[in-house]
Coordinates of C-alpha atoms in Angstrom, one line a residue:
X840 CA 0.0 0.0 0.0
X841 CA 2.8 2.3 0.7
X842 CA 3.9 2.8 -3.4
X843 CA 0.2 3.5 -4.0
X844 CA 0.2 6.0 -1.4
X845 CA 3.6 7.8 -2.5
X846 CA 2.2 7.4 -6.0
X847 CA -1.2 9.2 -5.3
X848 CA 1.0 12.2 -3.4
X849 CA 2.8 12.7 -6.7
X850 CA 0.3 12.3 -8.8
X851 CA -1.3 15.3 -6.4
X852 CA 2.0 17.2 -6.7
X853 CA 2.5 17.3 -10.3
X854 CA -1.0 18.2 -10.3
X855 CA -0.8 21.4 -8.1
X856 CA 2.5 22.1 -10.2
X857 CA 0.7 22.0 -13.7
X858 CA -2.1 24.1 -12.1
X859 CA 0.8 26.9 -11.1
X860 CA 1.9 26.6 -14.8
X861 CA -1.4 27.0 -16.2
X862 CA -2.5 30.3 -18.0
X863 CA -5.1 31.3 -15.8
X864 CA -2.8 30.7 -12.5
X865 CA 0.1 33.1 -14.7
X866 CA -2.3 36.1 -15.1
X867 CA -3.5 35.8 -12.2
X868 CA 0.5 37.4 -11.3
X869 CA 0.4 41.1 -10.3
X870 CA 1.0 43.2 -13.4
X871 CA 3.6 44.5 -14.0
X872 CA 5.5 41.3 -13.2
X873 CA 8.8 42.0 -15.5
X874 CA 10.3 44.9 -17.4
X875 CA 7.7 46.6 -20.1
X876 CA 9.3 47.5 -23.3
X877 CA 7.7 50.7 -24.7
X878 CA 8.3 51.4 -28.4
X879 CA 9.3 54.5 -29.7
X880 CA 8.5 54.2 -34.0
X881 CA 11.0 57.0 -34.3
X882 CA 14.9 57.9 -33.9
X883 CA 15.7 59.4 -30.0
X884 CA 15.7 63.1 -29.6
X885 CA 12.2 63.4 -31.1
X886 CA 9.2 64.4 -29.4
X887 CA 7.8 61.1 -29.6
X888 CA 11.2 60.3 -27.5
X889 CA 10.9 62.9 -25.4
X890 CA 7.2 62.0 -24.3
X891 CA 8.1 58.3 -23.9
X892 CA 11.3 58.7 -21.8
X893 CA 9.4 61.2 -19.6
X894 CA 6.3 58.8 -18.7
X895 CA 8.8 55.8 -18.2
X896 CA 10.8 57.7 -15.8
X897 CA 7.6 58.7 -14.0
X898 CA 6.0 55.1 -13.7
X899 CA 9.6 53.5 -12.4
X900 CA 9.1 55.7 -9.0
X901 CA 6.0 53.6 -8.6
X902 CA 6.6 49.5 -6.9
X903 CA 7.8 47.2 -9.5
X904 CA 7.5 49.5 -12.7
X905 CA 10.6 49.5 -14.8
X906 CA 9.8 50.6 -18.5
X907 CA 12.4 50.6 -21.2
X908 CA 12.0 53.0 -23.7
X909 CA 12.9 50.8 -27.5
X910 CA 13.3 53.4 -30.4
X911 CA 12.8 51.2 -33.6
X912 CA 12.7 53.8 -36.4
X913 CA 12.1 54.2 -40.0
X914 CA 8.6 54.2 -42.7
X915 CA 7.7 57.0 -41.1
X916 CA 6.8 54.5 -37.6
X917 CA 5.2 51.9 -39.4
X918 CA 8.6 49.4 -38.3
X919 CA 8.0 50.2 -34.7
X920 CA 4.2 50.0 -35.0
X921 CA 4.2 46.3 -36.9
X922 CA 6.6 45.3 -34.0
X923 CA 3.9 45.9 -31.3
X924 CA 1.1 45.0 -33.6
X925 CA 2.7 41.2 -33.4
X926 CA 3.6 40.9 -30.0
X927 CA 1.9 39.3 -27.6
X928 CA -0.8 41.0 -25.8
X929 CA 0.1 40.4 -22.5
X930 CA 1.0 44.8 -21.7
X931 CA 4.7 43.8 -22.0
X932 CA 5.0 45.5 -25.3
X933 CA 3.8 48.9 -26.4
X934 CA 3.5 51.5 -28.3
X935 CA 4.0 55.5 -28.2
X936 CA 1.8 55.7 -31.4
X937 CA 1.3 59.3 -33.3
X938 CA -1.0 61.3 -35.4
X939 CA 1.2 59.6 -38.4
X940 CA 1.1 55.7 -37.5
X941 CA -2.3 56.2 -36.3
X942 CA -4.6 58.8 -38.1
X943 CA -1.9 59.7 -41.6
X944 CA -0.1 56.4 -42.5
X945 CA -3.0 54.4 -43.4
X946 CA -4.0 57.0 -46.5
X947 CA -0.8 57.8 -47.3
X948 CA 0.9 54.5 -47.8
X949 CA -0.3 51.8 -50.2
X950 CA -0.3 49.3 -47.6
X951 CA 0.6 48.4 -44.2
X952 CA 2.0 45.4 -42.3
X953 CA -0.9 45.9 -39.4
X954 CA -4.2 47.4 -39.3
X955 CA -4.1 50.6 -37.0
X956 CA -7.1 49.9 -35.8
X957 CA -8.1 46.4 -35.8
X958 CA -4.6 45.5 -34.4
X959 CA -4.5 47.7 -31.8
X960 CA -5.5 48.2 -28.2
X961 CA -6.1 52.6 -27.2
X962 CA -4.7 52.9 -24.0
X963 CA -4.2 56.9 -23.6
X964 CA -3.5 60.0 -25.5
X965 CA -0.6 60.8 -23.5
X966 CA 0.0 64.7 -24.7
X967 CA -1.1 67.3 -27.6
X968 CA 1.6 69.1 -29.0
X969 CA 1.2 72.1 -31.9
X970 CA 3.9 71.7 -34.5
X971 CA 6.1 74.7 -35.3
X972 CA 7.3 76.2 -38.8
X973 CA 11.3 76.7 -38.1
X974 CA 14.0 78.0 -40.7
X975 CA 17.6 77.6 -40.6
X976 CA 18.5 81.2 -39.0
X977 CA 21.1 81.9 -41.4
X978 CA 19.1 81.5 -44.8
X979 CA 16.5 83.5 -43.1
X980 CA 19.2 86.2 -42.7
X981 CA 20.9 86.2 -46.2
X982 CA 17.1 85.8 -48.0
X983 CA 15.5 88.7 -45.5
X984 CA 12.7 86.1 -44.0
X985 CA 11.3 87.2 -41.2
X986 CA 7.7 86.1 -41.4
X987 CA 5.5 83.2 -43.2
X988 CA 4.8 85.4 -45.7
X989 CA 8.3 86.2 -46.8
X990 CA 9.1 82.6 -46.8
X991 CA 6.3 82.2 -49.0
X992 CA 7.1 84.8 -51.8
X993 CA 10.5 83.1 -51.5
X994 CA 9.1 79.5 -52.5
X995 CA 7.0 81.0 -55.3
X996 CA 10.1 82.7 -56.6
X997 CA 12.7 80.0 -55.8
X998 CA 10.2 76.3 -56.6
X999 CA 12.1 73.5 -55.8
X1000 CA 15.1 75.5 -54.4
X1001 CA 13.8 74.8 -50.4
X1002 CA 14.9 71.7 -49.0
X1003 CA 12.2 70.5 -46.2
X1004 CA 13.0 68.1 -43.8
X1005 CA 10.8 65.7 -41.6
X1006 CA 10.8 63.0 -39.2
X1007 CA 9.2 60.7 -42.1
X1008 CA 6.8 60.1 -44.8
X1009 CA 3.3 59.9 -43.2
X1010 CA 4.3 62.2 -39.7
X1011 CA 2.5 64.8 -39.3
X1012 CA 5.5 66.6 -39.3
X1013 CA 5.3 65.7 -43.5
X1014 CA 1.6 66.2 -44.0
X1015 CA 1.9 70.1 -42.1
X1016 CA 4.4 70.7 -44.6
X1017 CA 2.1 68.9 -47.3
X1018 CA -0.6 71.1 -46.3
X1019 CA 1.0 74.7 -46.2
X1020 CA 2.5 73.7 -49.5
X1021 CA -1.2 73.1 -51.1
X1022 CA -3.2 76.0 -49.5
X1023 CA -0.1 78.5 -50.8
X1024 CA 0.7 76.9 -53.8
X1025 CA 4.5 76.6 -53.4
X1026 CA 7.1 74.0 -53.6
X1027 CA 9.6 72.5 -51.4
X1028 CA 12.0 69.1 -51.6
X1029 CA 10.5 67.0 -49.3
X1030 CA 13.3 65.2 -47.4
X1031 CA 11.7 62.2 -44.6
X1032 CA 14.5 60.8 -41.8
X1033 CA 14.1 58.7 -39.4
X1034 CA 12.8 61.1 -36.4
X1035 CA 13.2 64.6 -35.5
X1036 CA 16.5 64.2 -33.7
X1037 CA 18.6 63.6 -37.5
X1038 CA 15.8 66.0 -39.3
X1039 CA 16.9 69.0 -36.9
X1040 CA 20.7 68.0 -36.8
X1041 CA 20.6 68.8 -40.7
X1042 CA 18.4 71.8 -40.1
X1043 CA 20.6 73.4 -38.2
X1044 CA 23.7 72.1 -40.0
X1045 CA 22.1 74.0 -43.2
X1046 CA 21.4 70.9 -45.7
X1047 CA 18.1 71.3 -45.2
X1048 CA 16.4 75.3 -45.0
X1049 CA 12.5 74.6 -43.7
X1050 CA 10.8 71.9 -41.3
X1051 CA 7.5 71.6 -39.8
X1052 CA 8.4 69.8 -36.7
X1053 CA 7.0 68.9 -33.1
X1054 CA 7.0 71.8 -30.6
X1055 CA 9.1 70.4 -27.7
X1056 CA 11.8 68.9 -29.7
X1057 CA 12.7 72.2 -31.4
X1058 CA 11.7 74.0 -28.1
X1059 CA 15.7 74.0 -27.0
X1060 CA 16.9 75.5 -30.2
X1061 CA 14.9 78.0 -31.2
X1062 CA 15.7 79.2 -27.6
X1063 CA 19.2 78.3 -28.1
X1064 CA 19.2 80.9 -31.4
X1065 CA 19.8 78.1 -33.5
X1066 CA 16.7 77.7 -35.1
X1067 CA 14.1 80.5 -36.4
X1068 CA 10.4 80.1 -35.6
X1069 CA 7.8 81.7 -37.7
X1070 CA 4.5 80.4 -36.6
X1071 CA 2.7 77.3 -35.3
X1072 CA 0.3 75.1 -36.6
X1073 CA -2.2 74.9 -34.3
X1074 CA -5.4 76.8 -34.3
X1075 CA -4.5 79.0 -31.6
X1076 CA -1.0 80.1 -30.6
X1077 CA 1.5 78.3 -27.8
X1078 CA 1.9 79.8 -24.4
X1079 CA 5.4 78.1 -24.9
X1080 CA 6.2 80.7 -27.7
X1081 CA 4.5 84.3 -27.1
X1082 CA 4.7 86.3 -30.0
X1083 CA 4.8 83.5 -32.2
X1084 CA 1.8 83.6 -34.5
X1085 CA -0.6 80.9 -35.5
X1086 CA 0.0 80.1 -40.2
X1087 CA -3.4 80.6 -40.2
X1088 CA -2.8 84.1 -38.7
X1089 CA 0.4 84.9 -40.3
X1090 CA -0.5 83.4 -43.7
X1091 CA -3.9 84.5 -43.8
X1092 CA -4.9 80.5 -44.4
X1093 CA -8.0 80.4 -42.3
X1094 CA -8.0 76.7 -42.8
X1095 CA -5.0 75.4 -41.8
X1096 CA -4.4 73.7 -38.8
X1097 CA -2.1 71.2 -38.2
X1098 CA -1.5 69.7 -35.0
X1099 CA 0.0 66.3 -33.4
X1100 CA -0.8 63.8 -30.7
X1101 CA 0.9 61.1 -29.6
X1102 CA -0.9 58.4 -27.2
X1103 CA 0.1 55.0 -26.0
X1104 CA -1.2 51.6 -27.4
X1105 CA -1.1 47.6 -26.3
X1106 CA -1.3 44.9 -29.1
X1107 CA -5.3 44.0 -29.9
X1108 CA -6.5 41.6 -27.2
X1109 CA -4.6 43.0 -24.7
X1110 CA -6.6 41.9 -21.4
X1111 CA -9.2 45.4 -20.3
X1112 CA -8.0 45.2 -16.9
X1113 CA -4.3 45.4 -17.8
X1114 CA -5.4 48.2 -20.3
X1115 CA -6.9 50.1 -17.6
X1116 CA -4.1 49.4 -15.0
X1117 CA -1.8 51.3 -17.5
X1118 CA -3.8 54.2 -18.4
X1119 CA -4.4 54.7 -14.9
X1120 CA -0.8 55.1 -13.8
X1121 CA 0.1 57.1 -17.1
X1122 CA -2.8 59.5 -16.0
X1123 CA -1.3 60.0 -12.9
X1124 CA 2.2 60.1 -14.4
X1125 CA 0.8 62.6 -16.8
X1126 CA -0.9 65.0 -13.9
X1127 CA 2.3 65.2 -11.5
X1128 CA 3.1 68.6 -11.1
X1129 CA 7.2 68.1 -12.4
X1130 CA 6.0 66.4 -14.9
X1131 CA 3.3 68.8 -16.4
X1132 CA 4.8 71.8 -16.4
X1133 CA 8.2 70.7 -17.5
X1134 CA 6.0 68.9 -20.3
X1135 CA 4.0 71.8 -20.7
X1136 CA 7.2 74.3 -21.0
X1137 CA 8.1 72.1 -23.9
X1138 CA 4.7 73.3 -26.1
X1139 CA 3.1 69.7 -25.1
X1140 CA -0.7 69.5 -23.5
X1141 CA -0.7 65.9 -21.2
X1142 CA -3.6 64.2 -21.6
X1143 CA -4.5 61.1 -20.0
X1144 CA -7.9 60.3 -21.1
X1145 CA -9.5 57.2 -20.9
X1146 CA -8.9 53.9 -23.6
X1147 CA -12.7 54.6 -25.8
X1148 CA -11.9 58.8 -25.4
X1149 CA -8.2 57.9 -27.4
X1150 CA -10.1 55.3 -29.7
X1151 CA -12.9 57.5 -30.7
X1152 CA -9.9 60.8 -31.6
X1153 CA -8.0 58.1 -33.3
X1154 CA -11.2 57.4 -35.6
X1155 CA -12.1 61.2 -36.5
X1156 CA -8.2 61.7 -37.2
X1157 CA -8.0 58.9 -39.4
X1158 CA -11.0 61.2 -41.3
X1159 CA -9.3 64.3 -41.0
X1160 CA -6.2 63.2 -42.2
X1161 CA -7.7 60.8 -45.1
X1162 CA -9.0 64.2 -46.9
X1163 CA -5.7 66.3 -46.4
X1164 CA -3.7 63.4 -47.5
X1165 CA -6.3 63.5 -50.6
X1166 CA -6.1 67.3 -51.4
X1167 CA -2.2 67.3 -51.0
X1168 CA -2.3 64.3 -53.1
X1169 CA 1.1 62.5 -51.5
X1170 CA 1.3 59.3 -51.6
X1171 CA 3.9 56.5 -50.2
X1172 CA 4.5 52.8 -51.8

């Protein structure tokens, strides 16, 4: 009797062991359990960068939170994007998605790898950010441009003599440039990088004379003198930058308006409660008072709205941007 007995106890054993093991016994661990990886679509120094790196160094104060920022750039974000529209939806892998991989890149390229809607899981807009029309200081300076309208009689005179740089096809970096090139019937080179970081490194080298880009990651230079801001894209103008018109203003384009968001995503299928878990502690990230107003110094809003708020902006974006991309008529293959 005393085999049948030590065979029953293991039998119970390997039982109890194979329950541990089992997937419901697994998520029932406290998330987060190990590191997330949070993936920037875009080279470091951008604003998409900036944003990320801010909110992961605010959630690793908190018990058991250590978030690695991953920058994977290139196609404009689509390579970062496809990356976190595979992985496994466990909340181990995200995404710092944009106005571009989420509301532009579907019109603008012929295809994607991932469906930006089907394949993804709205967590959070994490901040609004106006984007900013900057020139290279000294081509403003030898060509006399002080003002939108003196860089536009310059493009009508000079087509195809502008070089404009962006952080990639499909940002809305690109599509702000797109945009002002349409509604004032000029011409500029369009050159797409792989982020802000590179775009602005030419910028300010001289290779490239015009760029559209993020607020807070030109923020430091035009401070610095090193770059030349002539107006923001937004409908209204940034308490970051008094004095610093609106296009619509300076341009007399009542139409255009051009802004960018950036908001955090989880592969589709993500579990709700780990979805909410997150946007919860990037809301709170978002509304510390350091992390506001040095955020808010940069030209960026935090957000921190709920999952179905940040799915239903990423819907009427992906509108919005479907016409412009139309009217502009750019296209990607």
């Amino acid at each position: 009797m005393q085999p049948i007995r030590r065979r029953a106890v293991a039998l119970l054993l390997s039982g109890s062991l194979a329950a541990l093991a089992s997937p419901a016994a697994l998520a029932a661990d406290p998330y987060p359990s190990k590191p997330v990886r949070l993936v920037v679509p875009f080279a470091a120094g951008g604003t998409t960068d900036i944003l990320a790196r801010a909110v992961a160094a605010e959630l690793a104060k908190l018990p058991g939170w250590n978030v690695v920022v991953d920058n994977k750039p290139g196609a404009g974000g689509n390579i970062g994007a496809d990356i976190v529209a595979k992985a496994a939806p466990d909340g181990y892998t995200l995404l710092m998605g944009t106005v571009g991989t989420h509301g532009i890149n579907q019109s603008l390229y012929g295809k994607l790898p991932f469906d930006p809607i089907k394949d993804f899981a709205p967590i959070t807009e994490v901040a609004a950010v106006p984007n900013v029309l900057v020139v290279n200081p000294a081509f403003a300076q030898q060509n006399k441009i002080d003002s939108v309208k003196d860089l536009i009689a310059y493009a009508r005179a000079n087509p195809g003599k502008l070089n404009m740089a962006s952080s990639g096809n499909g940002t809305s970096i690109h599509l702000a440039g797109e945009l002002f090139k349409t509604q004032t019937k000029t011409f500029m080179v369009h050159f797409p990088y792989k982020g802000s970081g590179p775009a602005l490194t030419d910028l300010t080298g001289g290779t490239m004379q015009v760029m559209f880009d993020n607020l807070p990651s030109s923020m430091a230079l035009i401070k610095a003198g090193k770059l030349k801001a002539l107006a923001v894209t937004s409908a209204k103008p940034s308490p970051a930058l008094p004095g610093v018109p609106t296009i619509a203003q300076a341009a007399g384009l009542p139409q255009y308006e051009a802004s960018s968001w950036f908001g955090m995503l989880a592969p589709a299928g993500t579990p709700p409660e780990i979805v909410h878990r997150i946007q919860q502690e990037v809301a709170k990230a978002l509304g510390a008072p350091a992390v506001r107003e040095r955020l808010q110094a940069q030209g960026a809003e935090p957000v921190g709205n709920t999952p179905e708020q940040f799915a239903a902006l990423i819907r009427a974006e992906t509108t919005k941007w479907a016409k412009v991309v139309k009217d502009s008529g750019a296209k990607v293959d």
